[in-house]
């Protein structure tokens, strides 16, 4: 097991949205809640929506998914600090990712070595690695999400 000391876990929201199996989902959220109760701060990231749908009389899809994930985490006994939306732009995407990661570290007053990014986005993982942030790449691992979470150790 490769232990990664972590005070801040940044998770790509799409990873949690894509868990189909209810038993797997429940187990993953219980693991996250356990880490959260042991002092690991958690923040979700997502690409900024193409446009925000006015919510008068309806619910924006992005906010609905965020609410569903927050509720699953709450039911497991933990909480996410929120969702950090990363701006999208064809010509400045890499700069936006790097800027978002730096902004997150600044907002949490964290050193890069104290944070871990859990994602399946190669460009986002590369940006995090360049900044000195620990990375867990779900798509490159033979482990499942729940096994990767076992590598995270609060300090």
Tab-separated table of C-alpha atoms in Angstrom:
chain	number	residue	atom	x	y	z
A	1	UNK	CA	0.000	0.000	0.000
A	2	UNK	CA	1.274	3.451	-0.947
A	3	UNK	CA	0.168	5.821	1.856
A	4	UNK	CA	-0.481	9.442	0.921
A	5	UNK	CA	-0.693	11.877	3.861
A	6	UNK	CA	-3.533	14.281	3.065
A	7	UNK	CA	-5.239	17.254	4.695
A	8	UNK	CA	-7.261	18.284	1.624
A	9	UNK	CA	-8.810	15.855	-0.851
A	10	UNK	CA	-9.912	17.418	-4.137
A	11	UNK	CA	-12.228	15.077	-6.047
A	12	UNK	CA	-13.477	15.351	-9.608
A	13	UNK	CA	-17.256	15.384	-9.157
A	14	UNK	CA	-17.759	13.255	-12.263
A	15	UNK	CA	-16.036	10.317	-10.542
A	16	UNK	CA	-18.719	10.236	-7.863
A	17	UNK	CA	-21.500	10.912	-10.373
A	18	UNK	CA	-20.462	7.912	-12.448
A	19	UNK	CA	-20.803	5.313	-9.682
A	20	UNK	CA	-23.785	3.267	-10.835
A	21	UNK	CA	-23.939	0.436	-8.305
A	22	UNK	CA	-25.714	1.460	-5.076
A	23	UNK	CA	-23.658	-0.823	-2.826
A	24	UNK	CA	-20.382	0.480	-4.301
A	25	UNK	CA	-21.652	4.036	-4.002
A	26	UNK	CA	-22.597	3.571	-0.356
A	27	UNK	CA	-19.231	2.029	0.470
A	28	UNK	CA	-17.286	4.817	-1.268
A	29	UNK	CA	-19.284	7.550	0.474
A	30	UNK	CA	-18.771	5.826	3.851
A	31	UNK	CA	-15.020	5.757	3.174
A	32	UNK	CA	-15.055	9.439	2.261
A	33	UNK	CA	-17.104	10.304	5.350
A	34	UNK	CA	-14.658	8.368	7.532
A	35	UNK	CA	-11.730	10.334	6.099
A	36	UNK	CA	-13.709	13.542	6.580
A	37	UNK	CA	-14.417	12.753	10.241
A	38	UNK	CA	-10.704	12.063	10.703
A	39	UNK	CA	-9.882	15.605	9.579
A	40	UNK	CA	-9.521	15.438	5.799
A	41	UNK	CA	-11.195	18.430	4.152
A	42	UNK	CA	-12.986	17.589	0.907
A	43	UNK	CA	-13.767	19.684	-2.116
A	44	UNK	CA	-15.394	18.610	-5.370
A	45	UNK	CA	-14.322	20.074	-8.709
A	46	UNK	CA	-16.263	20.230	-11.933
A	47	UNK	CA	-16.053	21.988	-15.253
A	48	UNK	CA	-18.061	25.153	-15.336
A	49	UNK	CA	-21.380	24.442	-17.119
A	50	UNK	CA	-21.766	25.821	-20.648
A	51	UNK	CA	-24.544	27.954	-19.236
A	52	UNK	CA	-26.466	28.178	-16.018
A	53	UNK	CA	-30.148	27.463	-16.373
A	54	UNK	CA	-32.389	29.973	-14.619
A	55	UNK	CA	-33.770	28.212	-11.555
A	56	UNK	CA	-37.065	30.010	-11.303
A	57	UNK	CA	-39.546	27.141	-11.166
A	58	UNK	CA	-36.906	24.511	-12.029
A	59	UNK	CA	-33.554	23.187	-10.854
A	60	UNK	CA	-30.334	23.542	-12.824
A	61	UNK	CA	-28.952	20.086	-13.748
A	62	UNK	CA	-25.486	20.941	-12.386
A	63	UNK	CA	-26.947	21.995	-9.053
A	64	UNK	CA	-29.241	18.977	-8.912
A	65	UNK	CA	-26.295	16.582	-9.306
A	66	UNK	CA	-24.302	18.522	-6.724
A	67	UNK	CA	-27.220	18.245	-4.292
A	68	UNK	CA	-27.516	14.496	-4.862
A	69	UNK	CA	-23.829	13.928	-4.142
A	70	UNK	CA	-23.925	16.200	-1.089
A	71	UNK	CA	-26.927	14.246	0.251
A	72	UNK	CA	-25.184	10.880	-0.226
A	73	UNK	CA	-22.174	12.214	1.663
A	74	UNK	CA	-24.400	13.619	4.419
A	75	UNK	CA	-26.182	10.259	4.788
A	76	UNK	CA	-22.765	8.604	5.190
A	77	UNK	CA	-21.866	11.045	7.994
A	78	UNK	CA	-19.518	13.456	6.224
A	79	UNK	CA	-19.619	16.631	4.192
A	80	UNK	CA	-17.991	18.242	1.207
A	81	UNK	CA	-17.013	21.876	1.502
A	82	UNK	CA	-18.644	22.525	-1.861
A	83	UNK	CA	-17.914	22.429	-5.569
A	84	UNK	CA	-15.187	24.481	-7.224
A	85	UNK	CA	-16.176	25.121	-10.837
A	86	UNK	CA	-13.176	25.334	-13.173
A	87	UNK	CA	-13.637	27.742	-16.079
A	88	UNK	CA	-13.556	26.212	-19.551
A	89	UNK	CA	-11.908	27.802	-22.547
A	90	UNK	CA	-10.483	26.235	-25.653
A	91	UNK	CA	-7.279	28.294	-25.623
A	92	UNK	CA	-6.625	28.658	-21.888
A	93	UNK	CA	-7.815	25.340	-20.462
A	94	UNK	CA	-4.435	24.307	-19.018
A	95	UNK	CA	-3.919	27.739	-17.464
A	96	UNK	CA	-7.446	27.533	-15.985
A	97	UNK	CA	-6.708	24.161	-14.358
A	98	UNK	CA	-3.423	25.385	-12.881
A	99	UNK	CA	-5.031	28.615	-11.710
A	100	UNK	CA	-7.903	26.714	-10.102
A	101	UNK	CA	-5.533	24.406	-8.210
A	102	UNK	CA	-3.460	27.341	-6.987
A	103	UNK	CA	-6.611	29.165	-5.927
A	104	UNK	CA	-7.867	26.123	-4.007
A	105	UNK	CA	-4.548	25.793	-2.155
A	106	UNK	CA	-4.593	29.518	-1.353
A	107	UNK	CA	-8.185	29.428	-0.093
A	108	UNK	CA	-7.403	26.512	2.203
A	109	UNK	CA	-3.973	27.879	3.219
A	110	UNK	CA	-2.454	24.541	2.223
A	111	UNK	CA	0.900	23.530	0.867
A	112	UNK	CA	0.694	21.465	-2.319
A	113	UNK	CA	2.133	18.417	-0.526
A	114	UNK	CA	-0.834	18.492	1.901
A	115	UNK	CA	-3.379	18.061	-0.910
A	116	UNK	CA	-4.382	15.140	-3.100
A	117	UNK	CA	-6.339	15.250	-6.368
A	118	UNK	CA	-8.497	12.213	-7.129
A	119	UNK	CA	-9.514	12.315	-10.787
A	120	UNK	CA	-9.632	10.506	-14.103
A	121	UNK	CA	-8.794	13.638	-16.117
A	122	UNK	CA	-5.243	13.311	-17.447
A	123	UNK	CA	-4.804	17.065	-18.066
A	124	UNK	CA	-6.087	17.932	-14.565
A	125	UNK	CA	-3.810	15.301	-12.987
A	126	UNK	CA	-0.811	16.632	-14.966
A	127	UNK	CA	-1.537	20.181	-13.813
A	128	UNK	CA	-1.765	18.982	-10.202
A	129	UNK	CA	1.501	17.042	-10.451
A	130	UNK	CA	3.288	20.106	-11.888
A	131	UNK	CA	2.096	22.079	-8.833
A	132	UNK	CA	3.390	19.399	-6.447
A	133	UNK	CA	-0.060	18.122	-5.485
A	134	UNK	CA	-0.363	14.369	-4.851
A	135	UNK	CA	-2.444	12.632	-7.500
A	136	UNK	CA	-4.554	9.496	-7.646
A	137	UNK	CA	-5.509	8.560	-11.206
A	138	UNK	CA	-8.516	6.260	-11.121
A	139	UNK	CA	-8.257	5.513	-14.856
A	140	UNK	CA	-4.598	4.416	-14.680
A	141	UNK	CA	-4.989	2.246	-11.607
A	142	UNK	CA	-5.898	-1.401	-11.494
A	143	UNK	CA	-7.501	-0.573	-8.146
A	144	UNK	CA	-11.077	0.566	-7.890
A	145	UNK	CA	-12.076	3.874	-6.346
A	146	UNK	CA	-12.643	2.352	-2.906
A	147	UNK	CA	-9.180	0.723	-2.976
A	148	UNK	CA	-7.540	4.009	-3.976
A	149	UNK	CA	-9.241	5.741	-1.045
A	150	UNK	CA	-7.530	3.283	1.304
A	151	UNK	CA	-4.181	4.868	0.328
A	152	UNK	CA	-5.204	8.242	1.776
A	153	UNK	CA	-4.038	8.825	5.338
A	154	UNK	CA	-5.166	11.876	7.334
A	155	UNK	CA	-2.556	13.789	9.329
